[in-house]
Amino acid sequence: MTTDILAMGAGVTPEEGARPGLLHDRDYVSVLTGQGISALGSAATFVAMPLLVLLLTGSGLLMGLVGILETVPDLLFGLPAGVYADRWDRRRVMIAADFGRAVLTATIPLAVIAGLPVVPVILIVVGPLNLLRVLFSAAQNASLPALAGRDRLAAGAGYFEAVWAFGYVLGPAMAGVLIALVGPGPTIALDALSFAVSAGSVVLVRRSLAPPASDEPSRRVVQDVREGLAYVWGHRRLRLTIVFFTVLQLLMAPFVPAFTYFLVHERGMDGGGLGLMVSVFSIGMLVGALGATRLKGRGLGLRMLAGTFFLGAGLVLGRLMPSAAALGMLGLAVGGAYSMVDVAYVTLRLSASPDALLARVSTVAKTATVGAQPVGMLIGGLLIDRVGGGATLAAMGVGAMVVAGVFAGSGYLRSGNSGGAPRP
């Protein structure tokens, strides 16, 4: 089954009827498995990297610098990455990007083991590492319609969301054990290994993930970037969907520091309690993602808006929970709502993107959301210092409910569906 057939979207073809179920599709399951293992490695690094920098330098500023360097490639190279992922074979892009990430990540534990200066190694590799992440993400997002089928985008996106959520349920616990046994530096080797496994999972894909062949002469990157931007701007539902999610990401950007401050400084939890709450939230995301795989094409826009309103209400109610158990139950629900919103958003965005522009639309959206996050983090940080973590979470929740209500006034967004040929 080719992406051209999928893009026609005129019902179910004989070839589609003969396809195996999504979890019996060899190519899809191969990539899904690789991403699940990669999520475990990324979750381990999420815990180990800041701890390693802190142990080596004792500098919170340097930890922040590493975080900034991780986001710079999204802003500087996100749009060109989309162009190249729409020009090159997306399968080869994913393999090369993951292999490169495996090699670069491995330099950090090797530096620790060899007794070399580790911080300079981290500062040197963090930029290229995240540039490869941007390339991989552009190619992977653009490959989902070919891997899952346009008629199964919600299920395809939902399972990917689920394996990533599962990785962040299990990964931090694994990292904690490994850090205790061998230290944070060698623990990062798990991430390097996971990238190698992920690259191997894409090698096993048999179907073509190449973009549609173009009869147009080779153009400059700037021209292709403009084409992607023009398509997003000219497609009303797609434009509204991306603007909505960008505003939501601006509001949700300070969630982690606000949640941490609330639990530790206002509820008196220790590190173990904080870790447990993070795991509970991740379990909610996992359950929500699995539930989202059953979403049908109709009404996705309305469900995205309703999920956002529920998410906001959960954040507002968090301060009122009388016990850790009640807060944990609410965390399950909030995590589930967030996954539901995310899967609906990805499905709507992909279903509105033609095959030849899949990566460019994806990176336009990613650049917008990443660009909004530093603004949200700054505002959130000021609020946390001013009114505390719980009040900041409540303000975020009110904002999410207001945004859901405002965008619910758009019939284009409320009636957003998946499936069928993309139309402006």
Short mmCIF file of C-alpha atoms in Angstrom, two decimals:
data_model
loop_
_atom_site.label_atom_id
_atom_site.label_comp_id
_atom_site.label_asym_id
_atom_site.label_seq_id
_atom_site.Cartn_x
_atom_site.Cartn_y
_atom_site.Cartn_z
CA MET A 1 0.00 0.00 0.00
CA THR A 2 1.50 3.30 -1.05
CA THR A 3 1.15 6.75 0.46
CA ASP A 4 -0.48 7.86 -2.82
CA ILE A 5 -3.35 5.44 -2.23
CA LEU A 6 -3.62 6.59 1.37
CA ALA A 7 -3.74 10.23 0.34
CA MET A 8 -6.76 9.56 -1.89
CA GLY A 9 -8.75 8.78 1.24
CA ALA A 10 -11.80 7.70 -0.70
CA GLY A 11 -12.96 4.92 1.57
CA VAL A 12 -11.24 1.58 2.10
CA THR A 13 -9.51 0.09 -0.88
CA PRO A 14 -9.12 -3.65 -1.46
CA GLU A 15 -5.47 -3.33 -0.48
CA GLU A 16 -6.46 -1.63 2.78
CA GLY A 17 -9.01 -4.31 3.50
CA ALA A 18 -6.31 -6.94 3.16
CA ARG A 19 -3.97 -5.23 5.63
CA PRO A 20 -3.24 -6.86 8.98
CA GLY A 21 -4.33 -5.15 12.19
CA LEU A 22 -2.02 -2.34 13.21
CA LEU A 23 -0.38 -4.35 16.00
CA HIS A 24 0.13 -7.20 13.53
CA ASP A 25 1.74 -4.96 10.93
CA ARG A 26 5.42 -5.93 10.91
CA ASP A 27 6.79 -2.57 9.82
CA TYR A 28 4.70 -0.52 12.22
CA VAL A 29 5.42 -2.80 15.18
CA SER A 30 9.14 -2.79 14.41
CA VAL A 31 9.32 1.01 14.61
CA LEU A 32 6.96 1.08 17.60
CA THR A 33 9.17 -1.37 19.50
CA GLY A 34 12.28 0.61 18.68
CA GLN A 35 10.65 3.79 19.94
CA GLY A 36 9.57 2.07 23.15
CA ILE A 37 13.17 1.06 23.86
CA SER A 38 14.39 4.51 22.87
CA ALA A 39 11.91 6.03 25.33
CA LEU A 40 13.45 3.99 28.16
CA GLY A 41 16.87 5.32 27.27
CA SER A 42 15.65 8.90 26.96
CA ALA A 43 13.91 8.67 30.33
CA ALA A 44 17.13 7.39 31.90
CA THR A 45 19.08 10.34 30.46
CA PHE A 46 16.31 12.71 31.57
CA VAL A 47 17.15 11.70 35.16
CA ALA A 48 20.90 11.08 34.84
CA MET A 49 22.09 14.05 32.76
CA PRO A 50 21.13 16.94 35.09
CA LEU A 51 22.35 14.91 38.06
CA LEU A 52 25.69 14.29 36.33
CA VAL A 53 26.12 18.01 35.54
CA LEU A 54 25.15 18.94 39.10
CA LEU A 55 27.60 16.45 40.65
CA LEU A 56 30.45 17.60 38.42
CA THR A 57 29.91 21.35 38.71
CA GLY A 58 27.37 22.11 41.44
CA SER A 59 26.02 24.73 39.04
CA GLY A 60 22.32 25.25 38.48
CA LEU A 61 23.23 27.80 35.81
CA LEU A 62 25.14 25.19 33.83
CA MET A 63 22.18 22.82 34.10
CA GLY A 64 20.03 25.58 32.62
CA LEU A 65 22.58 26.16 29.85
CA VAL A 66 22.42 22.50 28.86
CA GLY A 67 18.63 22.77 28.75
CA ILE A 68 18.82 25.83 26.48
CA LEU A 69 21.26 24.11 24.13
CA GLU A 70 18.79 21.23 23.83
CA THR A 71 16.08 23.52 22.42
CA VAL A 72 18.18 25.75 20.14
CA PRO A 73 18.20 23.24 17.22
CA ASP A 74 14.39 23.23 17.17
CA LEU A 75 14.31 26.98 16.66
CA LEU A 76 17.26 27.31 14.27
CA PHE A 77 16.97 24.14 12.21
CA GLY A 78 13.39 22.92 12.65
CA LEU A 79 12.04 24.35 9.40
CA PRO A 80 15.02 23.27 7.20
CA ALA A 81 14.83 19.81 8.79
CA GLY A 82 11.26 19.55 7.54
CA VAL A 83 12.38 20.45 4.03
CA TYR A 84 15.02 17.72 3.93
CA ALA A 85 12.68 15.14 5.46
CA ASP A 86 10.29 15.92 2.58
CA ARG A 87 13.11 15.55 0.04
CA TRP A 88 15.06 12.55 1.33
CA ASP A 89 14.07 8.97 2.05
CA ARG A 90 12.58 9.26 5.54
CA ARG A 91 13.64 5.73 6.46
CA ARG A 92 17.28 6.54 5.76
CA VAL A 93 17.02 9.83 7.65
CA MET A 94 15.74 8.02 10.76
CA ILE A 95 18.44 5.35 10.58
CA ALA A 96 21.25 7.88 10.13
CA ALA A 97 19.91 10.19 12.85
CA ASP A 98 19.58 7.40 15.42
CA PHE A 99 22.97 5.92 14.58
CA GLY A 100 24.52 9.38 14.98
CA ARG A 101 22.75 9.88 18.30
CA ALA A 102 24.03 6.51 19.52
CA VAL A 103 27.63 7.49 18.76
CA LEU A 104 27.38 11.01 20.23
CA THR A 105 25.59 9.85 23.38
CA ALA A 106 28.20 7.14 23.95
CA THR A 107 30.94 9.78 24.16
CA ILE A 108 29.59 10.97 27.53
CA PRO A 109 29.89 7.69 29.49
CA LEU A 110 33.15 6.93 27.68
CA ALA A 111 34.55 10.27 28.86
CA VAL A 112 33.48 9.43 32.43
CA ILE A 113 35.08 5.97 32.29
CA ALA A 114 38.28 7.31 30.69
CA GLY A 115 38.59 10.09 33.24
CA LEU A 116 38.39 12.84 30.61
CA PRO A 117 36.78 16.27 31.18
CA VAL A 118 33.09 15.41 30.96
CA VAL A 119 31.39 18.80 30.99
CA PRO A 120 33.12 20.05 27.82
CA VAL A 121 32.09 16.80 26.11
CA ILE A 122 28.47 17.37 27.14
CA LEU A 123 28.51 20.98 25.91
CA ILE A 124 30.05 19.91 22.59
CA VAL A 125 27.67 17.04 21.82
CA VAL A 126 24.35 18.36 23.18
CA GLY A 127 23.78 20.64 20.16
CA PRO A 128 24.49 18.02 17.45
CA LEU A 129 22.54 15.44 19.45
CA ASN A 130 19.43 17.57 19.41
CA LEU A 131 19.90 18.56 15.78
CA LEU A 132 19.72 14.83 14.96
CA ARG A 133 16.66 14.59 17.21
CA VAL A 134 14.96 17.31 15.17
CA LEU A 135 15.76 15.46 11.92
CA PHE A 136 14.55 12.14 13.31
CA SER A 137 11.34 13.66 14.64
CA ALA A 138 10.57 15.35 11.31
CA ALA A 139 11.10 12.10 9.39
CA GLN A 140 9.21 9.94 11.89
CA ASN A 141 6.16 12.20 12.04
CA ALA A 142 6.05 12.34 8.25
CA SER A 143 6.30 8.54 8.07
CA LEU A 144 3.30 7.79 10.27
CA PRO A 145 0.67 7.94 7.49
CA ALA A 146 2.70 5.42 5.48
CA LEU A 147 3.35 3.17 8.48
CA ALA A 148 -0.16 3.20 9.95
CA GLY A 149 -2.38 4.39 7.09
CA ARG A 150 -4.33 7.63 6.99
CA ASP A 151 -7.44 5.77 8.09
CA ARG A 152 -5.62 4.64 11.28
CA LEU A 153 -3.75 7.80 12.25
CA ALA A 154 -5.35 8.08 15.70
CA ALA A 155 -4.42 4.50 16.56
CA GLY A 156 -0.94 4.91 15.08
CA ALA A 157 -0.25 8.09 17.02
CA GLY A 158 -1.86 6.69 20.17
CA TYR A 159 0.38 3.64 20.35
CA PHE A 160 3.48 5.78 19.86
CA GLU A 161 2.30 8.07 22.66
CA ALA A 162 1.64 5.01 24.83
CA VAL A 163 5.12 3.50 24.45
CA TRP A 164 6.70 6.86 25.24
CA ALA A 165 4.52 7.21 28.35
CA PHE A 166 5.46 3.66 29.39
CA GLY A 167 9.12 4.55 28.94
CA TYR A 168 8.71 7.42 31.38
CA VAL A 169 6.93 5.14 33.85
CA LEU A 170 9.70 2.53 33.89
CA GLY A 171 12.75 4.50 32.72
CA PRO A 172 13.25 6.79 35.76
CA ALA A 173 13.06 3.80 38.13
CA MET A 174 15.64 1.92 36.04
CA ALA A 175 17.82 5.01 36.00
CA GLY A 176 17.60 5.32 39.78
CA VAL A 177 18.84 1.76 40.25
CA LEU A 178 21.65 2.16 37.70
CA ILE A 179 22.75 5.51 39.14
CA ALA A 180 23.00 3.91 42.57
CA LEU A 181 25.06 1.03 41.14
CA VAL A 182 27.36 2.68 38.59
CA GLY A 183 26.73 6.44 38.75
CA PRO A 184 24.91 8.85 36.42
CA GLY A 185 27.62 8.93 33.71
CA PRO A 186 27.66 5.22 32.85
CA THR A 187 23.84 5.17 33.16
CA ILE A 188 23.67 7.38 30.05
CA ALA A 189 25.17 4.45 28.11
CA LEU A 190 21.68 2.93 28.26
CA ASP A 191 20.45 5.78 26.07
CA ALA A 192 23.24 5.22 23.52
CA LEU A 193 22.30 1.55 23.31
CA SER A 194 18.62 2.41 22.92
CA PHE A 195 19.38 4.66 19.93
CA ALA A 196 21.26 1.82 18.27
CA VAL A 197 18.30 -0.51 18.82
CA SER A 198 15.93 2.12 17.43
CA ALA A 199 18.08 2.50 14.30
CA GLY A 200 17.98 -1.29 13.87
CA SER A 201 14.19 -1.31 14.19
CA VAL A 202 13.92 1.10 11.24
CA VAL A 203 16.38 -0.98 9.20
CA LEU A 204 13.84 -3.82 9.42
CA VAL A 205 11.09 -1.73 7.75
CA ARG A 206 10.36 -3.16 4.31
CA ARG A 207 7.91 -0.64 2.84
CA SER A 208 9.02 2.61 1.29
CA LEU A 209 8.94 5.68 3.51
CA ALA A 210 10.23 7.97 0.76
CA PRO A 211 8.21 11.11 -0.02
CA PRO A 212 6.31 11.24 -3.30
CA ALA A 213 8.56 11.85 -6.30
CA SER A 214 8.47 15.45 -7.53
CA ASP A 215 8.65 16.56 -11.15
CA GLU A 216 9.60 20.08 -10.09
CA PRO A 217 13.22 21.23 -10.52
CA SER A 218 15.38 21.42 -7.42
CA ARG A 219 14.58 24.51 -5.39
CA ARG A 220 16.26 26.44 -2.63
CA VAL A 221 15.55 25.44 0.94
CA VAL A 222 13.98 28.85 1.60
CA GLN A 223 11.45 28.25 -1.18
CA ASP A 224 10.44 24.92 0.30
CA VAL A 225 10.16 26.43 3.77
CA ARG A 226 7.89 29.13 2.37
CA GLU A 227 5.76 26.48 0.69
CA GLY A 228 5.23 24.71 4.02
CA LEU A 229 4.43 27.96 5.82
CA ALA A 230 2.06 29.03 3.05
CA TYR A 231 0.20 25.72 3.19
CA VAL A 232 -0.28 25.96 6.96
CA TRP A 233 -1.40 29.59 6.71
CA GLY A 234 -3.80 28.88 3.87
CA HIS A 235 -5.41 25.82 5.51
CA ARG A 236 -7.83 27.30 8.02
CA ARG A 237 -8.45 24.22 10.16
CA LEU A 238 -4.77 23.28 10.23
CA ARG A 239 -3.80 26.84 11.12
CA LEU A 240 -6.31 26.96 13.97
CA THR A 241 -5.20 23.55 15.25
CA ILE A 242 -1.54 24.57 15.40
CA VAL A 243 -2.30 27.96 16.96
CA PHE A 244 -4.49 26.26 19.57
CA PHE A 245 -1.81 23.74 20.53
CA THR A 246 0.91 26.42 20.56
CA VAL A 247 -1.09 28.49 23.05
CA LEU A 248 -1.71 25.38 25.14
CA GLN A 249 2.03 24.57 25.17
CA LEU A 250 2.79 28.13 26.26
CA LEU A 251 0.41 27.62 29.19
CA MET A 252 1.70 24.14 30.07
CA ALA A 253 5.44 24.95 29.74
CA PRO A 254 6.04 25.51 33.50
CA PHE A 255 4.14 22.36 34.52
CA VAL A 256 7.19 20.38 35.72
CA PRO A 257 8.75 23.11 37.92
CA ALA A 258 5.34 24.20 39.26
CA PHE A 259 4.33 20.59 39.99
CA THR A 260 7.68 19.90 41.69
CA TYR A 261 7.50 23.08 43.79
CA PHE A 262 3.91 22.32 44.80
CA LEU A 263 4.64 18.77 45.92
CA VAL A 264 7.97 19.40 47.65
CA HIS A 265 7.58 22.86 49.18
CA GLU A 266 3.81 23.03 49.72
CA ARG A 267 2.88 19.40 50.34
CA GLY A 268 6.16 18.37 52.02
CA MET A 269 6.88 15.34 49.82
CA ASP A 270 10.38 13.91 49.60
CA GLY A 271 12.12 12.73 46.44
CA GLY A 272 10.47 9.32 46.65
CA GLY A 273 7.01 10.83 46.82
CA LEU A 274 7.79 13.14 43.93
CA GLY A 275 9.02 10.22 41.83
CA LEU A 276 5.89 8.24 42.65
CA MET A 277 3.65 11.11 41.57
CA VAL A 278 5.56 11.48 38.30
CA SER A 279 5.09 7.76 37.67
CA VAL A 280 1.36 8.00 38.46
CA PHE A 281 1.00 10.89 36.02
CA SER A 282 2.88 8.88 33.38
CA ILE A 283 0.58 5.89 33.96
CA GLY A 284 -2.36 8.21 33.33
CA MET A 285 -0.71 9.29 30.08
CA LEU A 286 -0.23 5.65 29.12
CA VAL A 287 -3.87 4.79 29.77
CA GLY A 288 -5.05 7.92 27.97
CA ALA A 289 -2.88 7.15 24.95
CA LEU A 290 -4.21 3.59 24.73
CA GLY A 291 -7.74 4.94 24.98
CA ALA A 292 -6.97 7.44 22.23
CA THR A 293 -6.10 4.60 19.85
CA ARG A 294 -9.84 3.90 19.71
CA LEU A 295 -10.70 7.43 18.65
CA LYS A 296 -12.58 7.53 15.38
CA GLY A 297 -12.06 10.14 12.70
CA ARG A 298 -15.15 12.19 13.50
CA GLY A 299 -15.26 14.68 16.33
CA LEU A 300 -11.51 14.73 17.04
CA GLY A 301 -11.49 18.53 17.25
CA LEU A 302 -14.28 18.55 19.80
CA ARG A 303 -12.55 15.84 21.84
CA MET A 304 -9.29 17.79 21.79
CA LEU A 305 -11.10 20.86 23.14
CA ALA A 306 -13.04 18.86 25.75
CA GLY A 307 -9.85 17.10 26.87
CA THR A 308 -8.15 20.48 27.28
CA PHE A 309 -11.01 21.77 29.42
CA PHE A 310 -10.83 18.62 31.59
CA LEU A 311 -7.04 19.00 31.85
CA GLY A 312 -7.45 22.58 33.03
CA ALA A 313 -10.11 21.64 35.56
CA GLY A 314 -7.81 18.95 36.96
CA LEU A 315 -5.00 21.46 37.50
CA VAL A 316 -7.37 23.83 39.29
CA LEU A 317 -8.66 21.04 41.56
CA GLY A 318 -5.15 19.86 42.48
CA ARG A 319 -4.76 22.35 45.32
CA LEU A 320 -7.99 21.10 46.92
CA MET A 321 -7.03 17.42 47.13
CA PRO A 322 -6.86 16.50 50.84
CA SER A 323 -4.39 13.62 50.59
CA ALA A 324 -1.59 12.22 48.47
CA ALA A 325 -3.87 9.37 47.39
CA ALA A 326 -6.54 11.77 46.14
CA LEU A 327 -3.89 13.85 44.40
CA GLY A 328 -2.56 10.70 42.76
CA MET A 329 -6.01 9.77 41.44
CA LEU A 330 -6.37 13.26 40.01
CA GLY A 331 -2.89 12.94 38.50
CA LEU A 332 -4.00 9.78 36.68
CA ALA A 333 -6.96 11.65 35.19
CA VAL A 334 -4.89 14.70 34.21
CA GLY A 335 -2.23 12.53 32.57
CA GLY A 336 -4.92 10.69 30.62
CA ALA A 337 -6.50 13.95 29.47
CA TYR A 338 -3.15 15.30 28.30
CA SER A 339 -2.49 12.20 26.18
CA MET A 340 -5.96 12.37 24.68
CA VAL A 341 -5.39 16.00 23.67
CA ASP A 342 -1.95 15.24 22.25
CA VAL A 343 -3.07 12.26 20.16
CA ALA A 344 -6.08 14.15 18.80
CA TYR A 345 -3.83 17.08 17.88
CA VAL A 346 -1.26 14.93 16.07
CA THR A 347 -4.02 13.06 14.22
CA LEU A 348 -5.71 16.27 13.08
CA ARG A 349 -2.42 17.79 11.98
CA LEU A 350 -1.29 14.76 9.99
CA SER A 351 -4.68 14.19 8.39
CA ALA A 352 -4.67 17.77 7.07
CA SER A 353 -1.15 17.47 5.61
CA PRO A 354 -0.50 16.18 2.07
CA ASP A 355 2.19 13.51 1.71
CA ALA A 356 4.63 15.84 -0.02
CA LEU A 357 4.45 18.36 2.86
CA LEU A 358 4.14 16.08 5.89
CA ALA A 359 7.54 16.87 7.39
CA ARG A 360 7.36 20.59 6.67
CA VAL A 361 3.94 20.95 8.31
CA SER A 362 5.23 18.95 11.28
CA THR A 363 8.29 21.17 11.74
CA VAL A 364 6.30 24.39 11.30
CA ALA A 365 4.09 23.19 14.16
CA LYS A 366 7.07 22.05 16.25
CA THR A 367 8.93 25.33 15.78
CA ALA A 368 5.86 27.27 16.89
CA THR A 369 5.30 25.21 20.03
CA VAL A 370 8.98 25.11 21.03
CA GLY A 371 9.26 28.86 20.46
CA ALA A 372 6.35 29.45 22.83
CA GLN A 373 7.75 27.31 25.65
CA PRO A 374 10.57 29.64 26.85
CA VAL A 375 8.00 32.44 27.18
CA GLY A 376 5.75 30.15 29.18
CA MET A 377 8.66 29.00 31.35
CA LEU A 378 9.64 32.60 32.12
CA ILE A 379 6.10 33.63 33.05
CA GLY A 380 5.63 30.44 35.04
CA GLY A 381 8.90 30.92 36.92
CA LEU A 382 7.88 34.43 37.92
CA LEU A 383 4.50 33.14 39.09
CA ILE A 384 6.05 30.31 41.11
CA ASP A 385 8.31 32.78 42.94
CA ARG A 386 5.40 35.15 43.46
CA VAL A 387 2.44 32.94 44.41
CA GLY A 388 3.78 29.38 44.72
CA GLY A 389 3.48 26.15 42.75
CA GLY A 390 -0.13 25.29 43.55
CA ALA A 391 -1.44 28.71 42.57
CA THR A 392 0.63 28.60 39.37
CA LEU A 393 -0.86 25.23 38.46
CA ALA A 394 -4.33 26.62 39.12
CA ALA A 395 -3.61 29.65 36.91
CA MET A 396 -2.43 27.31 34.16
CA GLY A 397 -5.64 25.33 34.55
CA VAL A 398 -7.85 28.39 34.30
CA GLY A 399 -5.92 29.46 31.23
CA ALA A 400 -6.42 26.04 29.60
CA MET A 401 -10.17 26.14 30.24
CA VAL A 402 -10.42 29.66 28.83
CA VAL A 403 -8.44 28.69 25.72
CA ALA A 404 -10.65 25.63 25.18
CA GLY A 405 -13.73 27.80 25.51
CA VAL A 406 -12.45 30.46 23.10
CA PHE A 407 -11.42 27.98 20.41
CA ALA A 408 -14.68 26.07 20.85
CA GLY A 409 -16.26 29.07 19.15
CA SER A 410 -14.65 27.96 15.89
CA GLY A 411 -16.80 25.52 13.98
CA TYR A 412 -13.76 24.62 11.87
CA LEU A 413 -11.91 23.34 14.95
CA ARG A 414 -14.93 21.76 16.68
CA SER A 415 -15.76 19.72 13.61
CA GLY A 416 -12.16 18.66 12.95
CA ASN A 417 -12.01 15.07 11.64
CA SER A 418 -9.31 12.74 10.38
CA GLY A 419 -9.22 10.68 7.22
CA GLY A 420 -9.83 11.64 3.64
CA ALA A 421 -7.77 13.77 1.35
CA PRO A 422 -6.30 16.88 2.95
CA ARG A 423 -8.20 19.99 1.93
CA PRO A 424 -7.68 23.68 2.77
#
